[in-house]
Structures are given as structure tokens and as C-alpha cells.
CSV table of C-alpha atoms in Angstrom, one decimal:
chain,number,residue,atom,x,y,z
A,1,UNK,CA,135.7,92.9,109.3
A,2,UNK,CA,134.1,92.6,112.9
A,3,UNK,CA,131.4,95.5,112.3
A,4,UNK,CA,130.4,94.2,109.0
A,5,UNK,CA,129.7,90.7,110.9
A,6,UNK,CA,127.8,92.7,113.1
A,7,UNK,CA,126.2,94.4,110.4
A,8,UNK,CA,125.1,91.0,109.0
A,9,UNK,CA,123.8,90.1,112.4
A,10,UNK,CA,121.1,92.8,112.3
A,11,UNK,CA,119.9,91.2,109.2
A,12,UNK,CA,119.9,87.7,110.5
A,13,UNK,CA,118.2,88.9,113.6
A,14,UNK,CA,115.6,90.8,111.8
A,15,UNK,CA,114.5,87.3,110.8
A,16,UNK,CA,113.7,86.3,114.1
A,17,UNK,CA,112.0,89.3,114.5
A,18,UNK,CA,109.9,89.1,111.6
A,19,UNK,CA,108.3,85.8,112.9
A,20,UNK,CA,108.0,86.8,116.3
A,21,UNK,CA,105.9,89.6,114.9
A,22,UNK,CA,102.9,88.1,114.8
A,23,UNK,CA,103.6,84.6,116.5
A,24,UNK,CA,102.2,86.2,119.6
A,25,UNK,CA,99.7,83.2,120.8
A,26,UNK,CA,97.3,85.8,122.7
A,27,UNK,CA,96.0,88.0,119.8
A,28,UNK,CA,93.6,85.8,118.6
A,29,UNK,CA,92.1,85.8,121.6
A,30,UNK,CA,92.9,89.2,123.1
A,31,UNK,CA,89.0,90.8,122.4
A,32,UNK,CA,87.4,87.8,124.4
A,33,UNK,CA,90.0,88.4,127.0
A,34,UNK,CA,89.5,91.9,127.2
A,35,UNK,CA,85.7,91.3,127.1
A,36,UNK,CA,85.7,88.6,129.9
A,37,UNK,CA,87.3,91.1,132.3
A,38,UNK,CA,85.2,94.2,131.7
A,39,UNK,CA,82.3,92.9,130.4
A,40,UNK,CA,81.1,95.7,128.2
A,41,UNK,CA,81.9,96.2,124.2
A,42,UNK,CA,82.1,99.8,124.7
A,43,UNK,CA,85.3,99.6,127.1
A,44,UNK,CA,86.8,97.0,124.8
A,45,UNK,CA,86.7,99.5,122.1
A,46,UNK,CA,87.9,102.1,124.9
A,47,UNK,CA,91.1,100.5,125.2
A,48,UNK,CA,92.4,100.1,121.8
A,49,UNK,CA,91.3,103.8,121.1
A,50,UNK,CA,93.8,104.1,124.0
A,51,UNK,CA,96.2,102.7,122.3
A,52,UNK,CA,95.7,104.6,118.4
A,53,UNK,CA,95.3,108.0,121.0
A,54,UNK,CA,98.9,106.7,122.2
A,55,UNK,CA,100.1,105.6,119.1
A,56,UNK,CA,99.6,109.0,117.2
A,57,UNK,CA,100.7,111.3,119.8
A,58,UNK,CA,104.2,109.3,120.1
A,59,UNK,CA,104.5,108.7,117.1
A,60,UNK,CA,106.9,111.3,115.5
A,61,UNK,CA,108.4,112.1,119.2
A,62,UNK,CA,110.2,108.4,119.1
A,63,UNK,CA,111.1,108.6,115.8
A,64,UNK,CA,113.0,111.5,116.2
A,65,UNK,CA,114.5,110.9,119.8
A,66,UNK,CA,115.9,107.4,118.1
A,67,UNK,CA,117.6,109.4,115.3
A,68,UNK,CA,119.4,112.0,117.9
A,69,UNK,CA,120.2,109.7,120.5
A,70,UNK,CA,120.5,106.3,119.4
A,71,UNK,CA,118.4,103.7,117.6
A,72,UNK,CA,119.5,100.6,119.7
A,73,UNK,CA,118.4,102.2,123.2
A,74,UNK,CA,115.0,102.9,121.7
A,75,UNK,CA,114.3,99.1,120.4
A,76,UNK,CA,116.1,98.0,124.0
A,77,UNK,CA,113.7,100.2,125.8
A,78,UNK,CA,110.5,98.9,123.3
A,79,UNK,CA,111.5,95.0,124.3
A,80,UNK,CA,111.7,95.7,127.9
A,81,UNK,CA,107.9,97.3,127.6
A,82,UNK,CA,106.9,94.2,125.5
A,83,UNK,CA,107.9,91.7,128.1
A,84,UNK,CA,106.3,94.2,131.4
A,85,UNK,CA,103.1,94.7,129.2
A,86,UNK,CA,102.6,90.9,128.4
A,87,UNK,CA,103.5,90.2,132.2
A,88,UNK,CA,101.1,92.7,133.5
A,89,UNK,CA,98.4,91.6,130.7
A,90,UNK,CA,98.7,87.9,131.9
A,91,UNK,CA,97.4,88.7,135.3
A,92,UNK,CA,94.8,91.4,134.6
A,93,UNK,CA,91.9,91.5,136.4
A,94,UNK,CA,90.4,94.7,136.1
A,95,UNK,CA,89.9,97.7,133.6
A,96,UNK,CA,92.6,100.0,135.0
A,97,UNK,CA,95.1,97.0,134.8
A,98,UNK,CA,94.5,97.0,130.6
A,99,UNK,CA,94.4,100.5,130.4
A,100,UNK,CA,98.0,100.5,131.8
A,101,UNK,CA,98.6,97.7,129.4
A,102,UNK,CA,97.4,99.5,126.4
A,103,UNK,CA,99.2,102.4,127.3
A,104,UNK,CA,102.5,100.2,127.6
A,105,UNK,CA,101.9,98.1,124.4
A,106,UNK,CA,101.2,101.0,122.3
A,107,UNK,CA,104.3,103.2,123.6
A,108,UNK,CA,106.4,100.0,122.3
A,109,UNK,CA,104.6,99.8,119.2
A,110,UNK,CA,106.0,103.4,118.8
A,111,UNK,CA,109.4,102.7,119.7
A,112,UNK,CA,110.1,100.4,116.9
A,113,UNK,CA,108.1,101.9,114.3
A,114,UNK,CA,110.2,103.3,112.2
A,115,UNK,CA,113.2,102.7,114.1
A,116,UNK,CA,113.7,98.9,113.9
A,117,UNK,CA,113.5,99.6,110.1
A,118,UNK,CA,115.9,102.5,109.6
A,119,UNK,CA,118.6,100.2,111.8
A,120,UNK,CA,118.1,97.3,108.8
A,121,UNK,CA,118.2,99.6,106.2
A,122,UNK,CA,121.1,101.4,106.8
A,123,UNK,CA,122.9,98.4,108.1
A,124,UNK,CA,121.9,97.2,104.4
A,125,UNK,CA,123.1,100.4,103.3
A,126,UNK,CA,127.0,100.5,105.5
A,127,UNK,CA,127.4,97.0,103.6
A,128,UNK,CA,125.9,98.4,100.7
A,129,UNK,CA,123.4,95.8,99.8
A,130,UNK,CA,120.5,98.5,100.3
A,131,UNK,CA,119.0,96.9,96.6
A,132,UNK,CA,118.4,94.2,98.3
A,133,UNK,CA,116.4,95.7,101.1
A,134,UNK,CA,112.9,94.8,99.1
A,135,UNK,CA,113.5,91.3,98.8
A,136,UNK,CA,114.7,90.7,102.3
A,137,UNK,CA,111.3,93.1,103.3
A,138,UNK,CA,109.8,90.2,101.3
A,139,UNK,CA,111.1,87.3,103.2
A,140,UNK,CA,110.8,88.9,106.9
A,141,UNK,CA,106.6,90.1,105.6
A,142,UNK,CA,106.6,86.2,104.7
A,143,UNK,CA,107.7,84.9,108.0
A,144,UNK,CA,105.2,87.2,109.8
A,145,UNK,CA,102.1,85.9,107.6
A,146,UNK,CA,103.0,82.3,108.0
A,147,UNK,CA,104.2,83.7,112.5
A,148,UNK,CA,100.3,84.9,112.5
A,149,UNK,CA,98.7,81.7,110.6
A,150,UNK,CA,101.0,79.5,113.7
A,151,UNK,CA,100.3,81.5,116.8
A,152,UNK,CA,96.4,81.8,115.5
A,153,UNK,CA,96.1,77.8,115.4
A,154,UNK,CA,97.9,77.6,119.3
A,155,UNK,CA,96.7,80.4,120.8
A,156,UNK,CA,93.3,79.1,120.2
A,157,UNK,CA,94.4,75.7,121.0
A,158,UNK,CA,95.7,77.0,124.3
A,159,UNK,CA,93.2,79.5,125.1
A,160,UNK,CA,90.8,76.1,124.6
A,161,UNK,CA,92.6,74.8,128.1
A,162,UNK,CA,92.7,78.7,130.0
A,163,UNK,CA,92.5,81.9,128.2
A,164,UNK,CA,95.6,83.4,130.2
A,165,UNK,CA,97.5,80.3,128.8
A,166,UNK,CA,98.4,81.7,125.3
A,167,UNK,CA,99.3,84.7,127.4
A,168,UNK,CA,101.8,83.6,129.6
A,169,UNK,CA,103.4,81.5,127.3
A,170,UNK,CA,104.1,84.8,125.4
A,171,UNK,CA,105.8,86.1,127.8
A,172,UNK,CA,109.3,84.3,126.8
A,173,UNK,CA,108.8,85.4,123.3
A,174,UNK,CA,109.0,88.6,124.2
A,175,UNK,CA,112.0,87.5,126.2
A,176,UNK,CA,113.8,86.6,122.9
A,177,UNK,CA,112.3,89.6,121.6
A,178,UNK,CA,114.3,91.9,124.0
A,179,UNK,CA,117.9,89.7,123.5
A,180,UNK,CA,117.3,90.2,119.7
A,181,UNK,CA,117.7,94.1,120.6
A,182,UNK,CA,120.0,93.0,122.8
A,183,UNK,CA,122.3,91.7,119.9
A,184,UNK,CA,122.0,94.3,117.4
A,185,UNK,CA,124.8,96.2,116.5
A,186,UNK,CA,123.9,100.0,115.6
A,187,UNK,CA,124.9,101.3,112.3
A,188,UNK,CA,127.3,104.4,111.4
A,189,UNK,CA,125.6,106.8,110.0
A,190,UNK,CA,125.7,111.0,110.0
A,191,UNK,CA,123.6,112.6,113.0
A,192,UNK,CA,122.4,115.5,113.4
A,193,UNK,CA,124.8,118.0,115.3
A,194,UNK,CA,122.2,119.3,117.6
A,195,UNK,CA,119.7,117.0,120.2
A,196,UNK,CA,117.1,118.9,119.7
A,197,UNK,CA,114.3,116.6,119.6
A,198,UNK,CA,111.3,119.2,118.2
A,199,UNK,CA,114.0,120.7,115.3
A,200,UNK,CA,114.5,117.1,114.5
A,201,UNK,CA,110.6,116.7,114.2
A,202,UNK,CA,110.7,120.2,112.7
A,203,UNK,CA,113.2,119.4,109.9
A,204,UNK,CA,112.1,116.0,109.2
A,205,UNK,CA,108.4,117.4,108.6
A,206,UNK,CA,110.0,120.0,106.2
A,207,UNK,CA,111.6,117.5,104.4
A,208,UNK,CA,109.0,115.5,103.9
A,209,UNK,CA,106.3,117.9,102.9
A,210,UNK,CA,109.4,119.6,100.2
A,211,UNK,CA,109.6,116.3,98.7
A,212,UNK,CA,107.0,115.7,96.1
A,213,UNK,CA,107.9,111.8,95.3
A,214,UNK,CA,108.1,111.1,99.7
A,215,UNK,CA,104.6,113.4,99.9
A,216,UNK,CA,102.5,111.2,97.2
A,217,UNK,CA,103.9,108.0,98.7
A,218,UNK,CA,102.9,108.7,102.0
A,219,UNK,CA,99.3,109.8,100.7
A,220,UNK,CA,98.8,106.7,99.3
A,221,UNK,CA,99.8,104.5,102.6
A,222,UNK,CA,97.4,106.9,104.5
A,223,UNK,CA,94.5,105.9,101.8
A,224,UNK,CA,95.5,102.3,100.6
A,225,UNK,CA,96.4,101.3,104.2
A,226,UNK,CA,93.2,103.2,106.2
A,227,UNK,CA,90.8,101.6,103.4
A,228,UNK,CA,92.8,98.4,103.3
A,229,UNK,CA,92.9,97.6,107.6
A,230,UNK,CA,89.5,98.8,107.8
A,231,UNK,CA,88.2,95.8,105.4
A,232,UNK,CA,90.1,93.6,107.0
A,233,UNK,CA,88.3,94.3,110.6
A,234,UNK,CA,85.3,93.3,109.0
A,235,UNK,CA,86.2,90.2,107.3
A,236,UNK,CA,84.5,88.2,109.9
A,237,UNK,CA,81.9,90.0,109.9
A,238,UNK,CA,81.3,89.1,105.9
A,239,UNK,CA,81.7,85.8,106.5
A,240,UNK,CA,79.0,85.8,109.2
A,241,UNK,CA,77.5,87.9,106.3
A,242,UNK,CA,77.5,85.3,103.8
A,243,UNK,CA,76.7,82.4,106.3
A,244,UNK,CA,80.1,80.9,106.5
A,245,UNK,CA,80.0,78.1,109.3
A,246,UNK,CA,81.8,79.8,112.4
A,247,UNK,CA,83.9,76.4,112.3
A,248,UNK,CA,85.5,77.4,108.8
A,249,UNK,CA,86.6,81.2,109.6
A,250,UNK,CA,89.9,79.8,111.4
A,251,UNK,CA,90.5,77.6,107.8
A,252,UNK,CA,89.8,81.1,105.7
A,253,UNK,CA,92.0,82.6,107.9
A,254,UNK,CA,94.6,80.3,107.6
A,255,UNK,CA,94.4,80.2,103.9
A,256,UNK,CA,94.5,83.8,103.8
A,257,UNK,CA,97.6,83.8,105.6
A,258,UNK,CA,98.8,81.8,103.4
A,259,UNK,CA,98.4,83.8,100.3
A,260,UNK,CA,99.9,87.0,102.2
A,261,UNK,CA,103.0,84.9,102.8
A,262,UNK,CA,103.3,83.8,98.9
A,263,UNK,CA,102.8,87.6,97.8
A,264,UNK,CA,104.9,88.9,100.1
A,265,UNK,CA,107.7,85.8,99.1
A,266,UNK,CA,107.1,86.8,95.4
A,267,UNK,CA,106.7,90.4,95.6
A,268,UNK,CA,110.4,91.4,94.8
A,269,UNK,CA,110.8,89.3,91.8
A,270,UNK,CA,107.6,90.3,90.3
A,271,UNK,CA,108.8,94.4,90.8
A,272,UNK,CA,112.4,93.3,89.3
A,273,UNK,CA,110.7,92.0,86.5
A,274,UNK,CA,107.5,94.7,85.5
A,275,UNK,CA,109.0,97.5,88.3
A,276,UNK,CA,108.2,98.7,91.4
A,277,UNK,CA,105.1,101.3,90.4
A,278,UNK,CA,103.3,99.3,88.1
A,279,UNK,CA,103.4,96.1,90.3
A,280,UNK,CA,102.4,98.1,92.7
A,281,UNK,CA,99.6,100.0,91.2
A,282,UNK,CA,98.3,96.5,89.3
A,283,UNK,CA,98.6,95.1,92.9
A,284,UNK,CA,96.6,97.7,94.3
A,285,UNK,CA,94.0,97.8,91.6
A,286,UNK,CA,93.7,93.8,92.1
A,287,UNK,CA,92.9,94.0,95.7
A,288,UNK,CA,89.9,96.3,95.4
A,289,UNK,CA,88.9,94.1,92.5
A,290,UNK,CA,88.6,91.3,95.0
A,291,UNK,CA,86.9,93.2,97.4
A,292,UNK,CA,84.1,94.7,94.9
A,293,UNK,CA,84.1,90.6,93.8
A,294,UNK,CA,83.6,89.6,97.4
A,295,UNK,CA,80.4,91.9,97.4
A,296,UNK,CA,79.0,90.9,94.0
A,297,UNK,CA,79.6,87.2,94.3
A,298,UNK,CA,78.7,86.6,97.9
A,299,UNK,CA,78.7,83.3,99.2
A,300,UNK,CA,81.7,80.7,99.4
A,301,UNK,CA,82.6,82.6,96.2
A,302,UNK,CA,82.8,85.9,98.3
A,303,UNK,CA,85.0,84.1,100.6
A,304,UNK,CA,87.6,82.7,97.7
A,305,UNK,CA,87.4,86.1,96.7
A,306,UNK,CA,88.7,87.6,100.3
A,307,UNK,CA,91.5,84.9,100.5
A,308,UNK,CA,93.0,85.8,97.2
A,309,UNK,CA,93.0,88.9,98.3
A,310,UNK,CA,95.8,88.9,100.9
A,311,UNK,CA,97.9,87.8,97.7
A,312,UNK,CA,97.6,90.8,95.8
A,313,UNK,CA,97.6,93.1,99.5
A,314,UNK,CA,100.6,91.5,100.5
A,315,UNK,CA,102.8,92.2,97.1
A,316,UNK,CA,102.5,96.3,97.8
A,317,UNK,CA,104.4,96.0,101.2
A,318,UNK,CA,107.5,95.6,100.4
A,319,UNK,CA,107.8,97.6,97.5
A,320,UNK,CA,106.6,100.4,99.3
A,321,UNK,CA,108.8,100.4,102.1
A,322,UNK,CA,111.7,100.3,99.5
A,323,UNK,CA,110.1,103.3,97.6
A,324,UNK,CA,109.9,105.2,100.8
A,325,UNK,CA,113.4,104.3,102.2
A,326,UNK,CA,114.7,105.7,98.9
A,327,UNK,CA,113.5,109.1,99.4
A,328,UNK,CA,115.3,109.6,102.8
A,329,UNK,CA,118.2,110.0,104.2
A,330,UNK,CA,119.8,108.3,106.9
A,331,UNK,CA,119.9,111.2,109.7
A,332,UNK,CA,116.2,111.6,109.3
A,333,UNK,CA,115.1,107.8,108.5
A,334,UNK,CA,113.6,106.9,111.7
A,335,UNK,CA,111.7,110.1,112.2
A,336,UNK,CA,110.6,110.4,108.3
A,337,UNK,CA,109.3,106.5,108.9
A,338,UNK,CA,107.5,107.5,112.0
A,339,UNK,CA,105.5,110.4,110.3
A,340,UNK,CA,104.5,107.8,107.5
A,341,UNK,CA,103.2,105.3,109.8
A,342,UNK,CA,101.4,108.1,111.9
A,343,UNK,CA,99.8,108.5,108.3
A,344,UNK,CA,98.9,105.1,108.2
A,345,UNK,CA,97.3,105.7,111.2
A,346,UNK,CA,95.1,108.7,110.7
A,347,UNK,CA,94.1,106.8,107.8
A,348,UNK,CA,93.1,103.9,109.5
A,349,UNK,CA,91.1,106.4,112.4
A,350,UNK,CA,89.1,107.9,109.4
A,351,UNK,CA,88.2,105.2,107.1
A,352,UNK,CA,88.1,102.5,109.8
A,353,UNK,CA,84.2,104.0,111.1
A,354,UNK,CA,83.6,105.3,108.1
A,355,UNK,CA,83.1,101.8,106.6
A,356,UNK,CA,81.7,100.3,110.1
A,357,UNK,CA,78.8,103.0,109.4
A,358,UNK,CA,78.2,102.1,105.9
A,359,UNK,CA,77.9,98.0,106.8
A,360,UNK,CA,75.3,99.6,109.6
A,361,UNK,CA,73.1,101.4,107.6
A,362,UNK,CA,73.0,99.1,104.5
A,363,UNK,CA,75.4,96.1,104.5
A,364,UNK,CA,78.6,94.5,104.8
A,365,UNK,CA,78.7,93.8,101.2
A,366,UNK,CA,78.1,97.9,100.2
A,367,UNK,CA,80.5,98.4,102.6
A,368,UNK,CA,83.2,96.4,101.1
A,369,UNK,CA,82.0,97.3,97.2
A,370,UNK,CA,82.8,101.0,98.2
A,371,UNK,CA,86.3,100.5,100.1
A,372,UNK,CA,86.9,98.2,97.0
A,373,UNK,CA,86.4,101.2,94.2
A,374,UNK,CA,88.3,103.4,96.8
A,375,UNK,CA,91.1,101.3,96.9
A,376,UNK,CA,91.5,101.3,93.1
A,377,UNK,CA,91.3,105.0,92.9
A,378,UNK,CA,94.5,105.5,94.9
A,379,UNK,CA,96.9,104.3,92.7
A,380,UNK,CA,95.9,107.9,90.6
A,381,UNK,CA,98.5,108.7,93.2
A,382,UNK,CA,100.7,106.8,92.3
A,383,UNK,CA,100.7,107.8,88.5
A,384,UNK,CA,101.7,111.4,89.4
A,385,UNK,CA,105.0,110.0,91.2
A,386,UNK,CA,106.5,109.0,87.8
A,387,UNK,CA,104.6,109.6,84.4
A,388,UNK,CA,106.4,107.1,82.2
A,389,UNK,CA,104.9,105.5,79.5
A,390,UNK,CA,105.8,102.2,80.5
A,391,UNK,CA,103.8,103.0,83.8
A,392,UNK,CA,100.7,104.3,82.6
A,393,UNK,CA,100.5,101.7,79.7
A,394,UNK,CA,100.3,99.1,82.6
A,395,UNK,CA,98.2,100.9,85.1
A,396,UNK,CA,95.9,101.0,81.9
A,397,UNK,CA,96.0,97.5,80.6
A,398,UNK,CA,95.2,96.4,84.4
A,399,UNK,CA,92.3,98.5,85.1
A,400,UNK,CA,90.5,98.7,81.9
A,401,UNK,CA,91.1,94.6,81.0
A,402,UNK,CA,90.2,93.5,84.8
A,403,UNK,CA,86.7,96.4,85.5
């Protein structure tokens, strides 16, 4: 009776998680900061290449280490990091200072990534209520949109008074962070005999290229999600594009949020309802659709276009993460998660200059018209998961009746 309250503690907590995600008040401003301290655009961009360099290497490594030895001490460890890097960020005042900053903010990213999410899924999973994993995915990817669309409006409201402001006052949020790790209870589940950290990596890779269903899925985060967070880089730079008064991008970014937060809140009931691949693929076929209307329209049109676009990106998350979470096992979760989001990753690394080069040598608007057609074409990966009739027919009716 105890470790099943537990159990339903992790999912409470994952809650406060989810909104802490993004309600970081500094990120908004975190570019100017950098750029006010090193004064150069070239060593801005240094230090979040720092951080994907970090990122991929650790990637994997964490995932596995947290399977073998213990989920909870990982996510302990990652909100210790969070509270020394925004502590050592808030009183910066050199280069070296952010590169050690970088280093430490991306080394936590790693620790959690995929780890925070195996513990709620197999804690879902011990109480078996793992079928309701993709609705509660849709409630916590909720509370992060609308975390993002709050700490935007008072982290520029704060960094109006000092720039370090929004900063410091982060610092106890991370604080809650770490007591949220603190609290959670880890759940049982079958480990590997050995401790072996590179045949954990070793096995989990196997696995994961043997299994055709996990393989596709992951191919299509590495294209949907490179294509997809490359755009959404540039969105102020289309709005600059289309002459969009710089006081309206923080109201276009609020809406957007917005949207994200309703397709993310409605995503599970639409998948119960037309199933997971189709809503998936009609999601994904939407959301380039917006970007290749964006492009043609131009404009404040262009602009409605990119907002109602977070809608249709938003849906996809959670359904994905349940189609993934399906495919593994519990032994191997954290590590199998980990190589997925170092897919995401790569993805991001090769589309994300890709498209910069594109809006350099013709426009922003060619740029976004090609990532848009992209984006439709992945969901051909998607067909080849599960060729049911029911499937195609909708993949179909959405791409021929909406290009």
C-alpha cells in the first residue's frame, strides 16, 4: 500500500516538474546575457555548440549508467547541477565562467533525458496504469507550454529592472527542482545482472537497431524533430522577415504557446479516437502545411499561419513518446530513451544549418517552404511501421485533401 503511494507520488511530482520545465525566467533572455558578457556572436554560438558537443557525447553513457545503478541518484545528481549551474550563471562575468556553465547545464540536460521518463513510465507501469502514460505526457507537455508562455512574460519583465534578475530568482526553482528528485520513490523493475556500463550501451544499441517498429520511430524524431527545432530558431527571424512590429513577437509568442498547450492538452483524446499513427502522421503533415502557408502567404497571415502551427506540432509529442515507450523494455528504458534523444539531436545538428544557409542565400520564406515539404515527407516513415488500411486511408485523405 505504502510503495504504490509512493508510486503515485512520482506522478504527482512529474507535474511539478513539467511546469518547472520551462518556467525558468532567464531563457528568454539568456542570448543577450551571454552577448553582454562576451561581446561577440561567434562565442555565443560557441557556447551552445558546447553544450550539443556535450550533449551527444553523454548522451547514451547516462542513460545506461541510470539503468545499471539507479535512476533516482542520476536525477539527484542532474538537480544538484541545475542549482550550481544557475548559481554560477547568475554571477558570470567572463567567457570561461559560461563555458563551465554550459558544460554543467548540458551534463544535467543528459542526466534526465531519458531517465526522468523511464522512472514515470514504469512507475505507471508497477501500478499498471502505463495506458495512461500518453494522456498524463499530454497534461505535463501542457503545463510546460503554458511554464514557457509565464516565465517569457517575467523574465522579460525582470530582466527590464537587471538582466541577472530573472537569473537569480531561478535559482530557487531549481531548488524545488532538486527536492522534487529528492521525493521520488524509484520503481521495481528487472536490472541487468552485470554493471557493465559499455555492454549496457552495447545491448541497448542492438536492441534497438533489431527492432524494426523502435528503428522507424526513432528515424522520424531525428527528421521531424531536426526539421521541426530548426524552424522554430528562425521564427523571429520571419517575423522580422514579414515586418512584424518587434513589440508584437512577445504576443505571437505567447499565442503560440498557447496553441502548443491546447494540442498537447487534446492530443490523447484525439489518438483514442482516430489512433495513435494516423493522428500522428495527419499531425505531422499539418505542421509542414503551416510552414509552406507561412511562406506563401507572408505577412500577418504568415504569422497566423506559424502560431497555429504549435497546435498541430504539439499533438505528435505525446503520442510518440507512448509509441516509443511501448517498444522497450524496462531494463533498457532509460538507455533506449537516451539513444532516441541523441537522435533528436544529430538531427537538430544537421538540419538546423542546413536551413540557416538556405534563409542566407535566398530567404527566410524558401527556407521555411522547403523544411515545410520535408516535414510532410517523414511521415512515409511512419506508413512502413504499420500498413493498415485504416492508416493509409487517412494519411491519404489528409495529404491529398489539404496539398
Amino acid at each position: 500500500m505504502l510503495q504504490r503511494m509512493l508510486l503515485e507520488r512520482n506522478i504527482k511530482l512529474e507535474y511539478v516538474r513539467a511546469t518547472l520545465s520551462n518556467l525558468v525566467f532567464y531563457l528568454p533572455v539568456m542570448v543577450l546575457f551571454f552577448n553582454q558578457i562576451v561581446n561577440a556572436v561567434t562565442l555565443v554560438a560557441l557556447l551552445f555548440s558546447i553544450q550539443a558537443f556535450i550533449s551527444i557525447i553523454l548522451e547514451v553513457p547516462t542513460g545506461a549508467f541510470a539503468d545499471l545503478f539507479g535512476r533516482k541518484k542520476i536525477l539527484v545528481l542532474a538537480g544538484f547541477l541545475s542549482i550550481a549551474a544557475t548559481s554560477l550563471l547568475a554571477f558570470s562575468s567572463n567567457f570561461y565562467m559560461l563555458v563551465v556553465f554550459s558544460i554543467l547545464f548540458a551534463i544535467k540536460g543528459t542526466l534526465t533525458s531519458g531517465t526522468q521518463e523511464a522512472v514515470v513510465y514504469d512507475s505507471l507501469k508497477q501500478l499498471k496504469k502505463e495506458s495512461e502514460y500518453k494522456m498524463r505526457v499530454g497534461h505535463w507537455n501542457t503545463l510546460a507550454w503554458l511554464g514557457a508562455l509565464i516565465g517569457s512574460v517575467l523574465g522579460g519583465w525582470m530582466a527590464g529592472y537587471n538582466i541577472r534578475l530573472p537569473i537569480l530568482l531561478s535559482i530557487p526553482l531549481s531548488i524545488i527542482y532538486l527536492i522534487s528528485f529528492l521525493l521520488t520513490t524509484e520503481p521495481q523493475y528487472k536490472k541487468e545482472t552485470h554493471r557493465n556500463i559499455f555492454k549496457q550501451m552495447q545491448g541497448s544499441i542492438k536492441i534497438f537497431l533489431s527492432n524494426k517498429q523502435l528503428l522507424l520511430l526513432s528515424l522520424f524524431s531525428l527528421f521531424s524533430f531536426g526539421i521541426a527545432e530548426s524552424t522554430a530558431h528562425l521564427d523571429q527571424i520571419f517575423f522580422n522577415f514579414v515586418k512584424l512590429p518587434l513589440s508584437y513577437f512577445g504576443i505571437a509568442a505567447a499565442l503560440g504557446s498557447l496553441m502548443g498547450a491546447l494540442g498537447s492538452f487534446l492530443s490523447h483524446r484525439l489518438s483514442d479516437r482516430f489512433g495513435d499513427r494516423p493522428i500522428l502522421m495527419a499531425s505531422k503533415v499539418l505542421d509542414g502545411l503551416m510552414l509552406v502557408g507561412a511562406a506563401l502567404f507572408l505577412g500577418y497571415t504568415g504569422v497566423v499561419f506559424i502560431i497555429i502551427l504549435a497546435f498541430f506540432r504539439s499533438i505528435g509529442s505525446p503520442i510518440l513518446s507512448h509509441l516509443l515507450n511501448e517498444q522497450i523494455k524496462s531494463k533498457q528504458r532509460a538507455t533506449v530513451l537516451s539513444l532516441n534523444s541523441l537522435m533528436m539531436n544529430v538531427g537538430y545538428l544537421l538540419f538546423a544549418p542546413l536551413m540557416g544557409y538556405v534563409a542566407d542565400l535566398y530567404t527566410i520564406a524558401t527556407s521555411f517552404r522547403i523544411s515545410g515539404f520535408l516535414l510532410m515527407f517523414t511521415v512515409i516513415l511512419l506508413v512502413f511501421i504499420k500498413r493498415k488500411k485504416r492508416v493509409l486511408f487517412f494519411f491519404a485523405f489528409f495529404f491529398f485533401f489539404f496539398v
